[in-house]
Coordinates of C-alpha atoms in Angstrom, one line a residue:
Chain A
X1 CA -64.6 -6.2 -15.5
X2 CA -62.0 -6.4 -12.4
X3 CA -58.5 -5.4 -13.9
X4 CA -55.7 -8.0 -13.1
X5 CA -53.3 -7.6 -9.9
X6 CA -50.0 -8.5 -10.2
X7 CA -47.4 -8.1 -13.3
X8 CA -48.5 -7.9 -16.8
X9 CA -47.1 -10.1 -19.0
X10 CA -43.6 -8.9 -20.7
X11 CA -43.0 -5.8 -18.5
X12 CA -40.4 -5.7 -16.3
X13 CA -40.0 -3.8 -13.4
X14 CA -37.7 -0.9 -14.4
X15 CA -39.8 -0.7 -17.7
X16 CA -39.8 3.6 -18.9
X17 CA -43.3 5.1 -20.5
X18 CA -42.8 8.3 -22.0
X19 CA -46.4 10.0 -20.5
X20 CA -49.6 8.3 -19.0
X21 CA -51.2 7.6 -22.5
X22 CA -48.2 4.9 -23.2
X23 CA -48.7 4.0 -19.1
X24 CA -52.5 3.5 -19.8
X25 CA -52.1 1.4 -22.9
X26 CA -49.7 -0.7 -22.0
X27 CA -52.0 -1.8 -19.0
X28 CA -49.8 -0.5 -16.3
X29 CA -52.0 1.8 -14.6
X30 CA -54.9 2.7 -17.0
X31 CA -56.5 5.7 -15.5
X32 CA -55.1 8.8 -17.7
X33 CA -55.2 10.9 -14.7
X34 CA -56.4 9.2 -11.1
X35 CA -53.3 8.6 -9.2
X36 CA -55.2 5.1 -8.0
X37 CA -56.8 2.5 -9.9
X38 CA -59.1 -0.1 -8.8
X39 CA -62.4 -0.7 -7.0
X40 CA -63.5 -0.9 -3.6
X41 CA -64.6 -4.5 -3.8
X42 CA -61.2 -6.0 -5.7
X43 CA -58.7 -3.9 -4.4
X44 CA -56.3 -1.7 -6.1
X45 CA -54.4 -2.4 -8.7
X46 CA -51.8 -0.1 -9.8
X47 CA -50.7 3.6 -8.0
X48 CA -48.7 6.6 -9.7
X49 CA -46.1 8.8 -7.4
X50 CA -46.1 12.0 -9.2
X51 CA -44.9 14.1 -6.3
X52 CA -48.1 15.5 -6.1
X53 CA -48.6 15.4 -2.2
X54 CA -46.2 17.1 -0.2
X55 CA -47.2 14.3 2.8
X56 CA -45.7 11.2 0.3
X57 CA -42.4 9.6 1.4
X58 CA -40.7 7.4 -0.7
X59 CA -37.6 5.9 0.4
X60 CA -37.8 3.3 -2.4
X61 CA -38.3 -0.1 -0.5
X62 CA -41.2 1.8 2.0
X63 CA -43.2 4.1 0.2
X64 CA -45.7 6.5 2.6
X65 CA -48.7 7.0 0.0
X66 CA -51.4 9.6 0.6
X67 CA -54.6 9.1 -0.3
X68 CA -56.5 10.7 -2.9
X69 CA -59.4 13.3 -2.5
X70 CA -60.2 16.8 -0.6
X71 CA -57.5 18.8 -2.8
X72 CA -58.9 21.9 -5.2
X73 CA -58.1 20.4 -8.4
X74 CA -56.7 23.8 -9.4
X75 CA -54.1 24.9 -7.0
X76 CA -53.7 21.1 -5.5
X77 CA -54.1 22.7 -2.1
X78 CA -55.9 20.2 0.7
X79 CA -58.7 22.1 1.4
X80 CA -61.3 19.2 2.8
X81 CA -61.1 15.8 4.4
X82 CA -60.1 13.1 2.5
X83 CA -62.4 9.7 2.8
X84 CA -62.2 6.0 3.0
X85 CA -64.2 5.9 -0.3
X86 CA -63.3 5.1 -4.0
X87 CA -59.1 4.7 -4.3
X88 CA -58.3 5.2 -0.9
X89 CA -60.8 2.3 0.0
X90 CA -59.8 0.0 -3.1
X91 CA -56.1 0.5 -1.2
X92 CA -57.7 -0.5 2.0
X93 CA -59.0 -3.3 0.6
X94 CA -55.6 -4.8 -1.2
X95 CA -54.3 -4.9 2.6
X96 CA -57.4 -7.2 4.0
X97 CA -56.9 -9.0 0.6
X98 CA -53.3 -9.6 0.6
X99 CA -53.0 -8.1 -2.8
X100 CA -50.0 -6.6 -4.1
X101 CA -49.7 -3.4 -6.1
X102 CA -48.1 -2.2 -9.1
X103 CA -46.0 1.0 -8.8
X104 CA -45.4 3.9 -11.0
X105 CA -43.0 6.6 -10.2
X106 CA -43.0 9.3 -12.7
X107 CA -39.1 10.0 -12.9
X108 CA -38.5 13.2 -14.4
X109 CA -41.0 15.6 -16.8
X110 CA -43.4 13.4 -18.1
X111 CA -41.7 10.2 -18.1
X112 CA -42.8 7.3 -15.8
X113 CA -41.0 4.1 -14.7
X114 CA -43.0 0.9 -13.4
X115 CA -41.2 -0.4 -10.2
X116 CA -42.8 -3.6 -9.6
X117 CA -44.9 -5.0 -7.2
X118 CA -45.7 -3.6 -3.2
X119 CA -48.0 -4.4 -0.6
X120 CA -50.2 -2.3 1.8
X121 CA -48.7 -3.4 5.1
X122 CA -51.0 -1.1 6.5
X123 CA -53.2 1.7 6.7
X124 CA -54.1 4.5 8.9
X125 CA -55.4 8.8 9.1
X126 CA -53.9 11.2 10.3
X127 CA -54.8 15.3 9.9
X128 CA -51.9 16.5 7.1
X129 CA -49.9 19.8 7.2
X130 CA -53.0 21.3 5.9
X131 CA -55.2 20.6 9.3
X132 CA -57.5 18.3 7.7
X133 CA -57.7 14.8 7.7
X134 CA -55.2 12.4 5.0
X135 CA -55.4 8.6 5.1
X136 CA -52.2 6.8 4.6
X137 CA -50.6 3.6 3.2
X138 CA -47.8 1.8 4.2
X139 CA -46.6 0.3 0.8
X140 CA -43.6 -2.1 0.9
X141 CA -41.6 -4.0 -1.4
X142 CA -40.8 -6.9 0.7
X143 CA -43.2 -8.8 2.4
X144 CA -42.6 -12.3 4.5
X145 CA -44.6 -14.8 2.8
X146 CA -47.0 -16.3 4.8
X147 CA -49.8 -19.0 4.3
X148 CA -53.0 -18.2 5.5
X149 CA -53.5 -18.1 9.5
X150 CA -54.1 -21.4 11.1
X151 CA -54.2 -23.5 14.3
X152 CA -50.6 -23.2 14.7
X153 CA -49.9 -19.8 13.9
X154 CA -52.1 -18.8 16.6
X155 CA -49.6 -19.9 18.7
X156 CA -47.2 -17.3 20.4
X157 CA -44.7 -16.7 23.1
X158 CA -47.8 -15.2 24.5
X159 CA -46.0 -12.2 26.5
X160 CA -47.1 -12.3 30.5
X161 CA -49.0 -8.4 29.9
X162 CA -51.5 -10.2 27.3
X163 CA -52.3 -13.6 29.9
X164 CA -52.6 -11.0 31.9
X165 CA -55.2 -9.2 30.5
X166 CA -57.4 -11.8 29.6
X167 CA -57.0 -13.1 32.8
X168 CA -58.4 -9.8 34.3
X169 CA -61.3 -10.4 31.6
X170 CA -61.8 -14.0 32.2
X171 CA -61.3 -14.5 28.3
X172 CA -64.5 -12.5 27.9
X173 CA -64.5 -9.7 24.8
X174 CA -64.5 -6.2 26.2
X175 CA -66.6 -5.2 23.2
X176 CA -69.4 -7.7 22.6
X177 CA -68.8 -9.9 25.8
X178 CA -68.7 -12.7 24.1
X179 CA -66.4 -15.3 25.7
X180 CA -65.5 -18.1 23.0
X181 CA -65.4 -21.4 24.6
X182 CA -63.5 -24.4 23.3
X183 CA -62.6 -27.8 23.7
X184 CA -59.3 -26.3 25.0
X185 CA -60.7 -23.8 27.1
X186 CA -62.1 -20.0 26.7
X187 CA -60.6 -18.4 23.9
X188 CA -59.2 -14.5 23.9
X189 CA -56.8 -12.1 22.0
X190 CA -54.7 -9.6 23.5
X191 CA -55.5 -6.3 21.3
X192 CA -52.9 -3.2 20.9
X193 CA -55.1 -0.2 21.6
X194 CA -52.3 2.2 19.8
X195 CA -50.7 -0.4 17.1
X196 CA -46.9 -2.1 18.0
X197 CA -44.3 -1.4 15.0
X198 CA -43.7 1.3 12.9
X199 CA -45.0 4.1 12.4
X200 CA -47.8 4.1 15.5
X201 CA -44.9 2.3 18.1
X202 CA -47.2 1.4 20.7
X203 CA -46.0 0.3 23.9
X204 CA -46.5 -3.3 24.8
X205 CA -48.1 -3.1 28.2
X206 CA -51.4 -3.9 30.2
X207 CA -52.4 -0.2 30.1
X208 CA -52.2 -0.5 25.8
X209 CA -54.5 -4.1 25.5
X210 CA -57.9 -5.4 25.2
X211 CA -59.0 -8.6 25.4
X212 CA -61.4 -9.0 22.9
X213 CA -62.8 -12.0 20.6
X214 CA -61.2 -12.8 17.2
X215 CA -64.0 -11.0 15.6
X216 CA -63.8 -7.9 17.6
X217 CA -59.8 -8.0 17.5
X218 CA -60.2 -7.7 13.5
X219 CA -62.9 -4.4 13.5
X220 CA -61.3 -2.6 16.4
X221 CA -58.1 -3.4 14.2
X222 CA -60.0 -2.5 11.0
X223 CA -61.3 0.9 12.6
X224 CA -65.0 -0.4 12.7
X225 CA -65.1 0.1 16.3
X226 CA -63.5 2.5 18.8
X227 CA -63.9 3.8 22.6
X228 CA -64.6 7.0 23.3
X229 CA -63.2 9.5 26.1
X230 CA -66.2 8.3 28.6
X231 CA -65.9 4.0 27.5
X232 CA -68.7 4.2 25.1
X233 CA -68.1 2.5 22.1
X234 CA -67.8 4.5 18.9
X235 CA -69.8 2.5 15.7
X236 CA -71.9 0.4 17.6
X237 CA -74.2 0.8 20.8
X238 CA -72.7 -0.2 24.3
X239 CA -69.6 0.7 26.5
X240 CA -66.5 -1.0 26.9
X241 CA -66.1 -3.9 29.5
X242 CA -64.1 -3.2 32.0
X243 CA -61.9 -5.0 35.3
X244 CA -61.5 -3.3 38.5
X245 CA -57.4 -4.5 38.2
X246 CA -57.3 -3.3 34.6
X247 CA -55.9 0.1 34.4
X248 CA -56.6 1.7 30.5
X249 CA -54.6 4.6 29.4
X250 CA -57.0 7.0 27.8
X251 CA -54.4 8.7 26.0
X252 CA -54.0 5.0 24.0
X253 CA -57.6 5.3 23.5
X254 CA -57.3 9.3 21.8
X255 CA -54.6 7.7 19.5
X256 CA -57.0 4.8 18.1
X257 CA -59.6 7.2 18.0
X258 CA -57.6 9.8 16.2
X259 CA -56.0 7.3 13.8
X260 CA -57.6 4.2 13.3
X261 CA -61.2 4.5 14.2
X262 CA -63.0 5.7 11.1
X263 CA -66.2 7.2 11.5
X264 CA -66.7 7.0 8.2
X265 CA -70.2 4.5 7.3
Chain B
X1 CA -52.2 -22.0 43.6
X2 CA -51.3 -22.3 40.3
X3 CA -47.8 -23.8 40.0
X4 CA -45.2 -21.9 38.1
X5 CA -44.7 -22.4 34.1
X6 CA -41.3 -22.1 32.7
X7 CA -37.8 -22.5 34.3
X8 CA -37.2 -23.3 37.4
X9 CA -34.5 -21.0 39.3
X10 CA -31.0 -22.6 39.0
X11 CA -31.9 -25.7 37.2
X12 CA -30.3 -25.8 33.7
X13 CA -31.3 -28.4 30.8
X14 CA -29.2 -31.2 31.2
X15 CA -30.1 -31.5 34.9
X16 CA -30.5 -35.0 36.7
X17 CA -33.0 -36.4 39.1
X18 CA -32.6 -39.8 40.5
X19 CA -36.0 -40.7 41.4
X20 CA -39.8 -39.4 41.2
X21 CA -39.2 -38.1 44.3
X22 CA -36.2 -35.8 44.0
X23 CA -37.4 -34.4 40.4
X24 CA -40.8 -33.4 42.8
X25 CA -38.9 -32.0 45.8
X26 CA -36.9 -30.0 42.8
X27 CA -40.3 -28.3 41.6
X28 CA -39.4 -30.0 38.4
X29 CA -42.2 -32.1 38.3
X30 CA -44.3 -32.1 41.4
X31 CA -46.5 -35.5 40.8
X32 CA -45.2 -38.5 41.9
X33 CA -47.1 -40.8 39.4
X34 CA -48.4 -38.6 37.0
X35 CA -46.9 -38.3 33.3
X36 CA -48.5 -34.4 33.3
X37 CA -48.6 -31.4 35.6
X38 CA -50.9 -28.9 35.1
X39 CA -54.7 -27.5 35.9
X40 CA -57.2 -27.0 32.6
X41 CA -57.1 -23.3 33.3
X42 CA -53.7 -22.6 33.8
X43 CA -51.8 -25.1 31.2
X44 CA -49.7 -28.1 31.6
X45 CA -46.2 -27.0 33.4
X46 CA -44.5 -30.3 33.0
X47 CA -44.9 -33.9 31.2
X48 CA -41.8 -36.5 32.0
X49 CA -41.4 -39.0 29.2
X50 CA -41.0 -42.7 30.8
X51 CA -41.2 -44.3 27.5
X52 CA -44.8 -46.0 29.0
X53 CA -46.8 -45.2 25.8
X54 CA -46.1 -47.3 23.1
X55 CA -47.6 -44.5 20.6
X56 CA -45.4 -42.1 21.5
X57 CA -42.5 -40.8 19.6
X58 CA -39.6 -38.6 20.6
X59 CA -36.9 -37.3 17.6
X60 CA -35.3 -34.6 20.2
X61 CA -36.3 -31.3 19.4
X62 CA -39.9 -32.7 18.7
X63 CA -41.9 -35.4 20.4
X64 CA -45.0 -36.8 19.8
X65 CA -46.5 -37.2 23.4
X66 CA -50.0 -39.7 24.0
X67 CA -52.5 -38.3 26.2
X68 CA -52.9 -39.9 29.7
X69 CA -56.0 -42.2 30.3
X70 CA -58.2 -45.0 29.2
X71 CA -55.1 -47.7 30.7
X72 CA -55.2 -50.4 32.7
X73 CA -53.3 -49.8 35.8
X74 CA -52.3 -52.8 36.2
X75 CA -51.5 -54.0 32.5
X76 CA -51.0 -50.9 31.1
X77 CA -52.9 -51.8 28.1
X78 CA -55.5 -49.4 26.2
X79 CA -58.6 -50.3 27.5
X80 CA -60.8 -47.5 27.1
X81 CA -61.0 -44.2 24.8
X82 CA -58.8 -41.3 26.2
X83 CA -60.4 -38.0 27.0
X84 CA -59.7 -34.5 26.8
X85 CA -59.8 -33.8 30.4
X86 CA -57.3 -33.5 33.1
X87 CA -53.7 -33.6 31.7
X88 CA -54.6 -33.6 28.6
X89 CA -56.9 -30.3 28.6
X90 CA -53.3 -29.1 30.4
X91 CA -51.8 -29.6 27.5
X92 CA -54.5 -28.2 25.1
X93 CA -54.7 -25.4 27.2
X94 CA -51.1 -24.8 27.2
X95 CA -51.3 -24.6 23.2
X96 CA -53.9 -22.1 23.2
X97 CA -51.5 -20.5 25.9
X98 CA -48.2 -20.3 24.2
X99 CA -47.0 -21.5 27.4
X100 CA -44.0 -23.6 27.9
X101 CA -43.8 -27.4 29.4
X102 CA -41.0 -28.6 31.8
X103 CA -39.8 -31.6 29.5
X104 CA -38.2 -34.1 31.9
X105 CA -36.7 -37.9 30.4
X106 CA -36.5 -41.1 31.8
X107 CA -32.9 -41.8 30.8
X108 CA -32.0 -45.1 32.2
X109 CA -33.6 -46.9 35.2
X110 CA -34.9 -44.5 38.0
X111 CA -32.8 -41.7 36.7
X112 CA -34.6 -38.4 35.3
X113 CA -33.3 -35.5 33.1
X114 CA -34.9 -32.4 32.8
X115 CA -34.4 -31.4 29.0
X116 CA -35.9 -27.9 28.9
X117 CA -39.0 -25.9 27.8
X118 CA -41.2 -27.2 25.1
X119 CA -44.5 -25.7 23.5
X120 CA -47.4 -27.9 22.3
X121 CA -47.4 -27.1 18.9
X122 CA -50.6 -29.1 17.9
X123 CA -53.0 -31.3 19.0
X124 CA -55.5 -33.9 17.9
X125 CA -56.9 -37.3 18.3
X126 CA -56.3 -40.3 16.5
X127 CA -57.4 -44.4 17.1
X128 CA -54.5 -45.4 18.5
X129 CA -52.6 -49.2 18.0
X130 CA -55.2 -50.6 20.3
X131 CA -58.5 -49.3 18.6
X132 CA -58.9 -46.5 21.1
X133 CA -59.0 -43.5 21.2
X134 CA -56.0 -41.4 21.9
X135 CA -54.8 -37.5 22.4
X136 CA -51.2 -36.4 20.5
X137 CA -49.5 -33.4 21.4
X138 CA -47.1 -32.2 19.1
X139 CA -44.1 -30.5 21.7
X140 CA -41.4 -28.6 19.4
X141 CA -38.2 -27.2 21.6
X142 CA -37.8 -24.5 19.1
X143 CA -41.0 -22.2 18.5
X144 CA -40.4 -19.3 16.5
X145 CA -40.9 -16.2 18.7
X146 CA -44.1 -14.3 16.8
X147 CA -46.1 -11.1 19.0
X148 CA -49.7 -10.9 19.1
X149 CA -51.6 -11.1 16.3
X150 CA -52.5 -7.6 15.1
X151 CA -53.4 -5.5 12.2
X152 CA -50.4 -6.1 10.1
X153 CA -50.0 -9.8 10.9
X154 CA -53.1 -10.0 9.1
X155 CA -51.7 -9.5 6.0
X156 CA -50.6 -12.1 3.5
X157 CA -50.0 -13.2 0.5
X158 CA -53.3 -14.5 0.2
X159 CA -53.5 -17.7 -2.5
X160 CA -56.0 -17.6 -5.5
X161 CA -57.6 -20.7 -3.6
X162 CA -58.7 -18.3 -0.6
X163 CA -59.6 -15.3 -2.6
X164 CA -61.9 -17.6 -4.8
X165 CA -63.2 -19.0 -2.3
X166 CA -64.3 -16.1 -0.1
X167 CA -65.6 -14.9 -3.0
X168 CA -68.1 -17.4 -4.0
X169 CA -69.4 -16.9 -0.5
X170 CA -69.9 -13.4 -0.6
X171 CA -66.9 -13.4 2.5
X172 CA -70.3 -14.8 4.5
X173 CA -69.1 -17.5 7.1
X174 CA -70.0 -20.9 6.6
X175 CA -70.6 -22.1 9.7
X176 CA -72.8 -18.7 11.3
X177 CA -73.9 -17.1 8.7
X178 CA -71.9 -13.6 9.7
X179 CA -70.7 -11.3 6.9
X180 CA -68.2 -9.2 8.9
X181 CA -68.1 -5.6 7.4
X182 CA -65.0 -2.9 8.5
X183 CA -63.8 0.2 7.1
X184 CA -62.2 -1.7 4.1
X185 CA -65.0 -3.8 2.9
X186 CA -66.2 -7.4 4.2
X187 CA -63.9 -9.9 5.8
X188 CA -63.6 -13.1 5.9
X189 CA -61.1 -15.9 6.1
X190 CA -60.0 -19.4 4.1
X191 CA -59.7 -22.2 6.9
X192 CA -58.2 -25.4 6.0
X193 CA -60.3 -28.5 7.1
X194 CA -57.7 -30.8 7.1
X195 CA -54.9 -28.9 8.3
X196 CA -52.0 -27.8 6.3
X197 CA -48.4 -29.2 7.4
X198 CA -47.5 -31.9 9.4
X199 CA -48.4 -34.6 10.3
X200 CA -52.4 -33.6 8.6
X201 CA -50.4 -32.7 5.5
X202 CA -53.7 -31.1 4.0
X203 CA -54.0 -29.4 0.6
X204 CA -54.4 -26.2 -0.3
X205 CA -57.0 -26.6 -2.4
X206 CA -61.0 -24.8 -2.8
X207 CA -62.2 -28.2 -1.8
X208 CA -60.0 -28.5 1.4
X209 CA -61.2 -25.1 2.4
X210 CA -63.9 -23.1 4.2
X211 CA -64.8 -19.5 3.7
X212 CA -65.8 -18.7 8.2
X213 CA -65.1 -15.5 10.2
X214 CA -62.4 -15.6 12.7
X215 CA -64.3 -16.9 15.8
X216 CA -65.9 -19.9 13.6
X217 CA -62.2 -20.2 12.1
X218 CA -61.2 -20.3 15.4
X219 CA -63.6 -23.0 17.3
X220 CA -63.2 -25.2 14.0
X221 CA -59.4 -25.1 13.8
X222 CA -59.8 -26.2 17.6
X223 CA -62.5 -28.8 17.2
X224 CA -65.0 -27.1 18.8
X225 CA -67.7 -27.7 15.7
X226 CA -67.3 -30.1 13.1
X227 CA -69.5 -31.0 10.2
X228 CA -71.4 -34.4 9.6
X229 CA -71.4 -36.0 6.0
X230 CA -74.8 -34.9 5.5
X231 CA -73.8 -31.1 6.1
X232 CA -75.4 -30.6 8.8
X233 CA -73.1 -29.1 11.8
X234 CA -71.7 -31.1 14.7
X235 CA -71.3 -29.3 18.4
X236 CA -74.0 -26.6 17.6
X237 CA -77.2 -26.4 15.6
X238 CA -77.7 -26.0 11.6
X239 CA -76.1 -26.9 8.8
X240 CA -73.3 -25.6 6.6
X241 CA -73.3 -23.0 4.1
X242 CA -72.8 -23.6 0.8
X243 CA -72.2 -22.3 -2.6
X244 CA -73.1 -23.9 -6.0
X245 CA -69.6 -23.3 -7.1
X246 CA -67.9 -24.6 -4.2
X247 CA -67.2 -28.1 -4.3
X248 CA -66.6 -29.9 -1.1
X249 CA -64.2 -32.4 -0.2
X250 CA -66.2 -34.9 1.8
X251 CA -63.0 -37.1 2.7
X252 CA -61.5 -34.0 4.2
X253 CA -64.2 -33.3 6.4
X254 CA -64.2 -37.3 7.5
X255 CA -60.8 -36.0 8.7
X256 CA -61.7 -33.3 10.4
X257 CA -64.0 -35.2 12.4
X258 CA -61.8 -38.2 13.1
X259 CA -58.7 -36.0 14.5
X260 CA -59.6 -32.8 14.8
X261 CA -63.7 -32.3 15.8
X262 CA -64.1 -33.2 19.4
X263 CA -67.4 -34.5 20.3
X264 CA -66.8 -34.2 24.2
X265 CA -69.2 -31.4 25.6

């Protein structure tokens, strides 16, 4: 049985538990002792902040949130690479699924306080203090609403660097070389290599883009597929398209590889 | 050469033009008889409203422009089905663009005002007063400024509606049959056959929706494919998908074909 997202009926956000058995009953977050519960398939449904990892950062509204795994249960030191497997991926999957998530900060000793409701607005690895490999999730409180993409949202200022770019391309996908053709015309995206916004700040220039089809834009996005030092692709057979007038900046490439890519199956 | 999209240097909104031929010579609106400038590649870069189209409807910041063709020259009547070629490809092309159009306004006599940049908002076809086919392009003088699409854009609140309905197909597409798989588990997305907002005004309801992956979501949004009433697909081989759970709307695919599907190769 899939757990329910979202409140549960009659608690509040700001609602105390004195330990996890009173959490776990009440049907806050059920596991007694997993900091993430959920599945891979329906997403997560409830995290605990214990202070547990010394990567977390919690500045109430954004919450940093290290995965779970690769830590000797005994001394809680990282002592392997964490995976994109059981919690971590159930977190992965509330992002693509829009899902919120309930929150659980345990306060002082062994009491706990549910905070309410956050959203994976994004997700990434990085190697932690310990030299091996974390994943991490951008959990905030406040997220725009916004209805499902359509015809009209794919409209943007398009900024000159992306018509550039597929321009270079002729609207063909550097990865699959597909070039979608419509009654309006071929159809591209302009990709970030290394992600805009916080925390990756990628600059927004030709050097930093792909053109690639709406398919690919989601997987290289997704970290199902990613370019290697020499162009060959990196999850799938092939190399990378490429235009004579398209400069790439490898190190761009490094920092998808090293964060976003997962060469996980 | 392509001509230049956007402003033209030290001509503000608000500017006046008395004749064809001084709005042309002010690289406001190079034709001298034609309501759009443009090429099918590049984007429209300028439509002047003359008030000729008796379908059209301006409200200011937004104006419901008629495609050009199927008129008698002479008459001016609508004799024939309009196309999307020429002018208006320009202007479906500057959609799929984000590009800006030069709006210029017959304001009295042979006296023209340039009126600033617009963006095509939408598109689609409708039978217009005469019982022929014509092309409407939505142009809104305020576009809210979004980047790219990317990762985190991704994200929303998704409704029940989608979730349930990308779940009854196993996030398969409808249309191709693809089940695209990343790092965080299948993906998929909930398209709206009639569209959502004005002027389709749509609901967002499991029978007004299609589980597709982003290209397919893409080419149907732009009437690239369409289905018949029988299922089977219009534009490309096959038939649709379906689920025994899933209960179609036929009426909203009727609409799809009559204003959004475009049968022209």
């Amino acid at each position: 049985m899939t757990p329910p997202v979202g409140e549960v009926p009659g608690i509040a956000p700001g609602t105390s538990f004195e330990g996890r058995r009173a959490l776990s009953e009440a049907g806050v977050h059920r596991p007694l002792q997993a900091g993430i519960a959920g599945t891979a398939l329906g997403g997560a449904v409830s995290v605990v902040l214990s202070g547990g990892y010394e990567d977390d950062q919690d500045s109430g509204e954004q919450i940093l949130y290290t995965g779970e795994g690769g830590r000797d249960p005994r001394t809680g030191a990282q002592t392997a690479h964490q995976l994109l497997t059981r919690g971590n991926l159930a977190l992965a999957r509330s992002h693509l699924l829009g899902q919120p998530v309930r929150v659980v900060r345990r306060v002082v000793g062994s009491t706990y306080r549910y905070d309410g409701l956050y959203w994976v607005t994004s997700f990434w690895h990085e190697v932690g203090r310990s030299g091996y490999r974390i994943w991490r999730f951008l959990l905030e409180a406040q997220v725009p609403s916004r209805p499902e993409r359509q015809a009209t949202t794919r409209l943007s200022r398009t900024s000159a660097h992306a018509a550039q770019v597929k321009a270079w391309h002729d609207h063909t996908c550097q990865l699959c070389g597909l070039r979608l053709s419509t009654p309006a015309g071929p159809y591209a995206e302009a990709a970030h290599i290394r992600p805009l916004g916080q925390p990756h700040c990628g600059p927004d220039t030709p050097e930093n883009l792909l053109c690639l089809c709406p398919n690919c834009h989601v997987l290289f996005d997704l970290g199902g597929v990613g370019v290697a030092h020499d162009l060959s692709l990196l999850g799938r057979p092939g190399a990378l398209r490429t235009a004579r007038a398209h400069h790439l900046d490898p190190t761009q490439l490094a920092y998808h590889r090293a964060h976003v890519y997962s060469e996980e199956p």
